[in-house]
JSON list of C-alpha atoms in Angstrom, two decimals:
[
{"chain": "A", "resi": 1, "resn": "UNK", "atom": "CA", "xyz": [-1.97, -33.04, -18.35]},
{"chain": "A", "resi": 2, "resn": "UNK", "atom": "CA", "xyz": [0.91, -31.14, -16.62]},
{"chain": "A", "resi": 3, "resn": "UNK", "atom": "CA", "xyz": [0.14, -31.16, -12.68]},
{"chain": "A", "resi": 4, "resn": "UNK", "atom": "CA", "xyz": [1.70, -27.83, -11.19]},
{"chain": "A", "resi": 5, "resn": "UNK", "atom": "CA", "xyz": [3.97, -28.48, -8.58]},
{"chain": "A", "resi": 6, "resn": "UNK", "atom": "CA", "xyz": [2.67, -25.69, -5.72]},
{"chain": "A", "resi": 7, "resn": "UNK", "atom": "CA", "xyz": [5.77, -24.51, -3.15]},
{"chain": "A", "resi": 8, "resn": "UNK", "atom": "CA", "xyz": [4.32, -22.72, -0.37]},
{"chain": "A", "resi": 9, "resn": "UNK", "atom": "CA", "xyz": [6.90, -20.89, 1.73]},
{"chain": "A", "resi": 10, "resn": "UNK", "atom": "CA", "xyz": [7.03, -19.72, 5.17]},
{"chain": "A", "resi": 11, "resn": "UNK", "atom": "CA", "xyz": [7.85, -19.81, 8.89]},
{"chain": "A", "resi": 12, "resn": "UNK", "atom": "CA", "xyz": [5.32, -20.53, 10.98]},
{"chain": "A", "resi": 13, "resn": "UNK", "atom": "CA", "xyz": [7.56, -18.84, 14.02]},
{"chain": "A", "resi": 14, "resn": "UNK", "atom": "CA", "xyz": [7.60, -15.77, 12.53]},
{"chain": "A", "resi": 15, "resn": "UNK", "atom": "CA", "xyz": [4.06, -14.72, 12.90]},
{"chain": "A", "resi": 16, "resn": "UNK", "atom": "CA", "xyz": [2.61, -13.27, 9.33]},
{"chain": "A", "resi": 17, "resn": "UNK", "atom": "CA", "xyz": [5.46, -14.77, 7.53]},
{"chain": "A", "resi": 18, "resn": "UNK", "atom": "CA", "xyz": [4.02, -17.94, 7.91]},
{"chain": "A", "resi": 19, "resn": "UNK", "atom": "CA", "xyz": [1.04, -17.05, 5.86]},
{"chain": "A", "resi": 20, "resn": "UNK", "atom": "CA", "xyz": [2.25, -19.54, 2.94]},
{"chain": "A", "resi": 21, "resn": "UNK", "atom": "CA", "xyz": [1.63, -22.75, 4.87]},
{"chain": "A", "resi": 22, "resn": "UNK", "atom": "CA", "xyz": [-1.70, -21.26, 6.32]},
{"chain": "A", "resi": 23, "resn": "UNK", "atom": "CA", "xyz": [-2.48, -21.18, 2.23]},
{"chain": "A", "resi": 24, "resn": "UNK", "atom": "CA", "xyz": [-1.23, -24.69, 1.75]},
{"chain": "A", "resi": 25, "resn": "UNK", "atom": "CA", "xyz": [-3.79, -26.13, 4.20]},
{"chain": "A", "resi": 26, "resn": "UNK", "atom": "CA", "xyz": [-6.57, -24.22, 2.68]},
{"chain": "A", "resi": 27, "resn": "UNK", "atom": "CA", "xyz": [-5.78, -25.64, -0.48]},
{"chain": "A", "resi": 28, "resn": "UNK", "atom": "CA", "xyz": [-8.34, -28.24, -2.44]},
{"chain": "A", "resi": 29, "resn": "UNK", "atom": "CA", "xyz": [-7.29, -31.97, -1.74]},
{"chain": "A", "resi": 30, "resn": "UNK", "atom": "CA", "xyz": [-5.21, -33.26, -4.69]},
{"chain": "A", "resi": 31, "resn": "UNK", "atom": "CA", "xyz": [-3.02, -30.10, -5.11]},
{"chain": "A", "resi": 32, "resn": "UNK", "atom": "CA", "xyz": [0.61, -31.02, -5.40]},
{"chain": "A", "resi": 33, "resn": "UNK", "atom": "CA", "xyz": [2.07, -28.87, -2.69]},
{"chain": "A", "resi": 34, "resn": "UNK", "atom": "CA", "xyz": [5.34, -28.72, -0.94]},
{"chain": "A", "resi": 35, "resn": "UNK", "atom": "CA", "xyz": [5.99, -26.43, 2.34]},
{"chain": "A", "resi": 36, "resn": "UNK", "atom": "CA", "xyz": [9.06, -24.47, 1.91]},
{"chain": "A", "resi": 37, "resn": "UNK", "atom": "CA", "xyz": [11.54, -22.72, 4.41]},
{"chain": "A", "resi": 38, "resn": "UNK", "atom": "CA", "xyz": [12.36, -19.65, 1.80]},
{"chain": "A", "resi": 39, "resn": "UNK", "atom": "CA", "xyz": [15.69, -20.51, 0.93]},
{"chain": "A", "resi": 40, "resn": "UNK", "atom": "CA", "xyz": [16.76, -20.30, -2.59]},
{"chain": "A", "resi": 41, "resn": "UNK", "atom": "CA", "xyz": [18.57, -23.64, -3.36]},
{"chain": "A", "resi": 42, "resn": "UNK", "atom": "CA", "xyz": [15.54, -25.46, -1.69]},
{"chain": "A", "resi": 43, "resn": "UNK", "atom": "CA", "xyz": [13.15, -23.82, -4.12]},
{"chain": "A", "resi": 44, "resn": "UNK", "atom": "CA", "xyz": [15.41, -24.71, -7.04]},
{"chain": "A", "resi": 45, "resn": "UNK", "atom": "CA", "xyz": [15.78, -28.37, -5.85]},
{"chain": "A", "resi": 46, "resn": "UNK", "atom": "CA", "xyz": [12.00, -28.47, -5.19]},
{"chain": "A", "resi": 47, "resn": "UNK", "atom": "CA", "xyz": [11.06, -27.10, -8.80]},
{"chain": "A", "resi": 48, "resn": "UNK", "atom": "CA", "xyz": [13.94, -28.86, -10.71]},
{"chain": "A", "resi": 49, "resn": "UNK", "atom": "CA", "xyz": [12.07, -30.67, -13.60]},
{"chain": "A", "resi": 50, "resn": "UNK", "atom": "CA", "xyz": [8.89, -28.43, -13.25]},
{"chain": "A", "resi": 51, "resn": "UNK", "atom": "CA", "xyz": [6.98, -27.39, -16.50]},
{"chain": "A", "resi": 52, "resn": "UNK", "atom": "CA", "xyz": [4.76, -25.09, -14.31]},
{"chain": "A", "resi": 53, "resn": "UNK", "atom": "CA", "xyz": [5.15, -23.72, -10.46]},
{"chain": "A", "resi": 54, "resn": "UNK", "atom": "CA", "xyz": [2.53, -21.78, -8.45]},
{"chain": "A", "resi": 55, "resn": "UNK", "atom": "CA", "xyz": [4.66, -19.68, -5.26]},
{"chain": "A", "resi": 56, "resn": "UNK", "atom": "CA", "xyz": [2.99, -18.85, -2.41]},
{"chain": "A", "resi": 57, "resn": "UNK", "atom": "CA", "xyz": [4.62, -16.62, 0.16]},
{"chain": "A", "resi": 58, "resn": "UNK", "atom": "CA", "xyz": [4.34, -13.51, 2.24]},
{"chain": "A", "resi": 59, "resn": "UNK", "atom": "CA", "xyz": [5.16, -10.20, 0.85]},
{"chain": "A", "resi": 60, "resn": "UNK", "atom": "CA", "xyz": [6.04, -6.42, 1.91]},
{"chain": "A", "resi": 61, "resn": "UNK", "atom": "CA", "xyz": [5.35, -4.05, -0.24]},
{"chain": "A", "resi": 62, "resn": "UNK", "atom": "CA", "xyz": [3.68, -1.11, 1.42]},
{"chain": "A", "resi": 63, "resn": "UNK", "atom": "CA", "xyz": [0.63, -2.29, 0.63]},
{"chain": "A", "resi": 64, "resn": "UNK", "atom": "CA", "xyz": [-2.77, -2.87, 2.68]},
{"chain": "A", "resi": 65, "resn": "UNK", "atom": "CA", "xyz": [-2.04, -6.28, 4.67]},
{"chain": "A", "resi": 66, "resn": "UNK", "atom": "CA", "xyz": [-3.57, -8.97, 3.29]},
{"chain": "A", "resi": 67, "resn": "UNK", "atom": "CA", "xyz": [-3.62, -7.25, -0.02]},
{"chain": "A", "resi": 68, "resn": "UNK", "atom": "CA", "xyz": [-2.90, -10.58, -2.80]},
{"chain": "A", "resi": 69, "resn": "UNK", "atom": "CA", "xyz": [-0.40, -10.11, -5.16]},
{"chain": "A", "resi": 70, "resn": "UNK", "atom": "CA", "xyz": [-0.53, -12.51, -8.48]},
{"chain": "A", "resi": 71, "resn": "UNK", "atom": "CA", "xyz": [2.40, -12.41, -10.64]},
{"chain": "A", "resi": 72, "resn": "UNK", "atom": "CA", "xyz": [3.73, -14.04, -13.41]},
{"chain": "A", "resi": 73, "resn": "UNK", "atom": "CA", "xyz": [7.37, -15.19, -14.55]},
{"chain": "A", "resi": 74, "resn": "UNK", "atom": "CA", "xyz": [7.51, -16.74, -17.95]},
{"chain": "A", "resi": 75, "resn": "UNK", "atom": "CA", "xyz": [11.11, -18.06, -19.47]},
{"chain": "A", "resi": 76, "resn": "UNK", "atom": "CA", "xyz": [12.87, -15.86, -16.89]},
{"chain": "A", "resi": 77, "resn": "UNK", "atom": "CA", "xyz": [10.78, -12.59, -17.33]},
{"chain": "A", "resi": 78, "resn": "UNK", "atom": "CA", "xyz": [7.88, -10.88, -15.01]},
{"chain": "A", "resi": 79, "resn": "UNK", "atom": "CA", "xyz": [4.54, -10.58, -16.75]},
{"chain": "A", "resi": 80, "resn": "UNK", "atom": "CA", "xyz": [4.79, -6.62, -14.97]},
{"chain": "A", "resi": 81, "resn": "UNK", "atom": "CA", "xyz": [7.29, -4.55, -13.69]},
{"chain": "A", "resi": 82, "resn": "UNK", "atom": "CA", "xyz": [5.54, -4.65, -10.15]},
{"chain": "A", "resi": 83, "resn": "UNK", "atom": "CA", "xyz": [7.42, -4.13, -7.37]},
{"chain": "A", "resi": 84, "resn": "UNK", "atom": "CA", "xyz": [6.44, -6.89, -5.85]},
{"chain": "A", "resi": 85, "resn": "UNK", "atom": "CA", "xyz": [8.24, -9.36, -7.49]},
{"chain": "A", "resi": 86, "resn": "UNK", "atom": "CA", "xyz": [11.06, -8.31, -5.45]},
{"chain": "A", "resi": 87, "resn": "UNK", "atom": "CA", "xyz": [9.54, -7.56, -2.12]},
{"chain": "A", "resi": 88, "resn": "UNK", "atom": "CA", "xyz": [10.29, -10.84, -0.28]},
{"chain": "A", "resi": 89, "resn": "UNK", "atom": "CA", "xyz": [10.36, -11.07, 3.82]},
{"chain": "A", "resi": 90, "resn": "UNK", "atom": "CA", "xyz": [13.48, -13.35, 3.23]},
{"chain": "A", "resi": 91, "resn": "UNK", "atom": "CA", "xyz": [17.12, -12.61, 3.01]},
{"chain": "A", "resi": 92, "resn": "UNK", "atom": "CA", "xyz": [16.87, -13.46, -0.37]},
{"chain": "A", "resi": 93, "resn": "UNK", "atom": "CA", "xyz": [13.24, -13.92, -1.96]},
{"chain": "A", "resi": 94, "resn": "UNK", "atom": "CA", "xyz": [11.70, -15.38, -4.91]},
{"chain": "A", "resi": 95, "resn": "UNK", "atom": "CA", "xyz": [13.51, -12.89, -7.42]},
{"chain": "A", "resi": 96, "resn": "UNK", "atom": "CA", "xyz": [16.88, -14.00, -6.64]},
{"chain": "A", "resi": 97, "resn": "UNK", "atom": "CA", "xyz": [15.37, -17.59, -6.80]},
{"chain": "A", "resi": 98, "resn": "UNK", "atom": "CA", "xyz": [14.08, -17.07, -9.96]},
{"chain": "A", "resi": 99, "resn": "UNK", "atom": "CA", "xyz": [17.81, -15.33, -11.29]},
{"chain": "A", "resi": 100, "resn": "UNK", "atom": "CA", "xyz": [19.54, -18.19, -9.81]},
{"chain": "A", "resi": 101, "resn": "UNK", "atom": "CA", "xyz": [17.47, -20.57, -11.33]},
{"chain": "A", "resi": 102, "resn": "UNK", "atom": "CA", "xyz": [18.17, -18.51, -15.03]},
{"chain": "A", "resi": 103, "resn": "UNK", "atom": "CA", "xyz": [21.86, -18.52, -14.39]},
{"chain": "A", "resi": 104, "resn": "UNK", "atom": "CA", "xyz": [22.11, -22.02, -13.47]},
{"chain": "A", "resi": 105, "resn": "UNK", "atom": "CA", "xyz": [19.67, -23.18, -16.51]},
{"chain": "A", "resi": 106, "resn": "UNK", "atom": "CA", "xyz": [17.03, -24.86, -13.96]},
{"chain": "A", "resi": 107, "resn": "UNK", "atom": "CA", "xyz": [13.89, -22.53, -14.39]},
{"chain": "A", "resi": 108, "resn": "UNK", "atom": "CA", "xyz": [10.48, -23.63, -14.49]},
{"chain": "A", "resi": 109, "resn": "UNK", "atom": "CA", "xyz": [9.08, -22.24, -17.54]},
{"chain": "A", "resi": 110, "resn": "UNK", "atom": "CA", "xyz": [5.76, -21.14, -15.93]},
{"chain": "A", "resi": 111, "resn": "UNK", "atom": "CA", "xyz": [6.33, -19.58, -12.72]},
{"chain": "A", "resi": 112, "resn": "UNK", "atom": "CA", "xyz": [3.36, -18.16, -10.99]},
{"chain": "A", "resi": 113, "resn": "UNK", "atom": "CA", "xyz": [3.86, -16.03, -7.52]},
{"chain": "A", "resi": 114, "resn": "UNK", "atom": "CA", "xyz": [0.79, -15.37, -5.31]},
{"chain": "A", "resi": 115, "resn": "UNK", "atom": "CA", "xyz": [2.55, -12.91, -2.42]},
{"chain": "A", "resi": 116, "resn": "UNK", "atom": "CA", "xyz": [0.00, -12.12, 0.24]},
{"chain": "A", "resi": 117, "resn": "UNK", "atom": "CA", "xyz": [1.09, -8.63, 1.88]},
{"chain": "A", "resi": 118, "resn": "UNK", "atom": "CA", "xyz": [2.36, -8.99, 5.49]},
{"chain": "A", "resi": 119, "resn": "UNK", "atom": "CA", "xyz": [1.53, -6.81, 8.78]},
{"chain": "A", "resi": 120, "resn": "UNK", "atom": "CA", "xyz": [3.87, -8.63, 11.19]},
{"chain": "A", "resi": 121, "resn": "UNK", "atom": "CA", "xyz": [7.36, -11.08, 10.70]},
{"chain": "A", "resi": 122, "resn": "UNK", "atom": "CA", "xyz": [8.19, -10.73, 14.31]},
{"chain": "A", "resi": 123, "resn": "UNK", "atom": "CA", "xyz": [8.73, -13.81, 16.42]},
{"chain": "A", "resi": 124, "resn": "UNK", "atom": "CA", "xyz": [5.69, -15.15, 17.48]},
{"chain": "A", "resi": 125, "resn": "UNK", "atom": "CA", "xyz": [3.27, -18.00, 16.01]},
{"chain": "A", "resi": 126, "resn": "UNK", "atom": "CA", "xyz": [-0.24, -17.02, 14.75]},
{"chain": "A", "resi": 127, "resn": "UNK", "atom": "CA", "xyz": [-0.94, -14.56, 11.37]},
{"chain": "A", "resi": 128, "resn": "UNK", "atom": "CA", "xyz": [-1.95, -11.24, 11.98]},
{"chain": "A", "resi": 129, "resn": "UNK", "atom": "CA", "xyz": [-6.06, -10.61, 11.41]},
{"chain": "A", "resi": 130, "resn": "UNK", "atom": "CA", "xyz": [-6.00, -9.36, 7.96]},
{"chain": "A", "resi": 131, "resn": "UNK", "atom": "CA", "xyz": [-3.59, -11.95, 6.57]},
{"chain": "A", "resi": 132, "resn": "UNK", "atom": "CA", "xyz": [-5.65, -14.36, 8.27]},
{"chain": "A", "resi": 133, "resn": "UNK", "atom": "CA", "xyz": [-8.24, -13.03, 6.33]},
{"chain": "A", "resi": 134, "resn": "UNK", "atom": "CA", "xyz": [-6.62, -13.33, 2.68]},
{"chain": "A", "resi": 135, "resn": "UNK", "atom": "CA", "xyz": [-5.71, -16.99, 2.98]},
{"chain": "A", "resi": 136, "resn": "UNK", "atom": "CA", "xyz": [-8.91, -17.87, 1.31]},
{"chain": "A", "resi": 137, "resn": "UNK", "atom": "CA", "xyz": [-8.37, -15.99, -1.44]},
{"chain": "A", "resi": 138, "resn": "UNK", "atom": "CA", "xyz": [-4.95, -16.46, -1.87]},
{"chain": "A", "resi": 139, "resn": "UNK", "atom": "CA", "xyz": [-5.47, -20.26, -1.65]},
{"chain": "A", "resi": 140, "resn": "UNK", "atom": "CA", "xyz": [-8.30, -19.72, -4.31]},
{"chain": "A", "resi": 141, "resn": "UNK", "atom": "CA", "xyz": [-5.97, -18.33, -6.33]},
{"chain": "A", "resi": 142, "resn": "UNK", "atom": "CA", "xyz": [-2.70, -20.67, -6.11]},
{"chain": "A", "resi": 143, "resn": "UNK", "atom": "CA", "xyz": [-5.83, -23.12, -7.32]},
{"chain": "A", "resi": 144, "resn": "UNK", "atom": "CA", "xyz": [-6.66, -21.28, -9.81]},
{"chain": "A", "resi": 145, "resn": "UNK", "atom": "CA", "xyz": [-2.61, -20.51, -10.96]},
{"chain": "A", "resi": 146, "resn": "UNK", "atom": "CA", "xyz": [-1.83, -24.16, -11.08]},
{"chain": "A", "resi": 147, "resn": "UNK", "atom": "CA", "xyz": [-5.04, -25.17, -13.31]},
{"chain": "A", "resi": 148, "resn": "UNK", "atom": "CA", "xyz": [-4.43, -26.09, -16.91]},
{"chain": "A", "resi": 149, "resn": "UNK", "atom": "CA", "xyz": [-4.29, -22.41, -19.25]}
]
């Protein structure tokens, strides 16, 4: 059995944007998960070797905060033509990542993004009510993302 390597990014100093290491300690015990800092060549050094990868990180999109986004990147290619596979609240986000990680031939096969929608990224520790809200369900399903399909 393939254990999915989880990579939860954020920043806890950057209020809402810290929403993916909020998920990582709300997720079951036994989960392989890693806290990330967002940046591109950590998240290809972190997945390097990885059959299957579950993302978790904070989104903008326009959408309702706390809103969770699950998408799906398989050999290189979304699952949907969402929008929010690009809507990162980093410089460069999990689509550049993910094109890097192409180019340089060190994608994860099975790449499985759960973006939770932010309300606030301004400095500041603490998430925002409604993304506070979502981390249950956004840890439920980065569980559910890294189980065996």
């Amino acid at each position: 059995m393939t254990v999915p390597l989880v990579i939860c990014v954020g920043n806890p100093y950057r209020r809402d944007d810290g929403v993916g290491l909020a998920v990582m300690a709300a997720l079951p015990s036994g989960a392989a998960a890693v806290e990330a800092s967002g940046e591109p060549a950590e998240r290809l050094n972190l997945w390097a070797g990885a059959r299957r990868v579950v993302l978790v990180d904070a989104m903008s999109t326009g959408a309702e905060p706390g809103t969770v986004h699950v998408l799906a990147c398989r050999e290189g290619r979304w699952d949907t033509a969402a929008p929010a596979a690009t809507a990162s609240t980093h410089g460069l986000g999990v689509a550049e990542a993910i094109g890097l990680g192409k180019t340089l031939g060190g994608l994860p096969p099975d790449i499985v993004l759960i973006g939770v929608e932010v309300a606030d990224t301004s400095h500041g520790v603490g998430l925002s009510d409604r993304v506070a809200a979502a981390v249950p369900e956004a840890a439920a399903a980065a569980a559910l993302a890294g189980g065996e399909r």
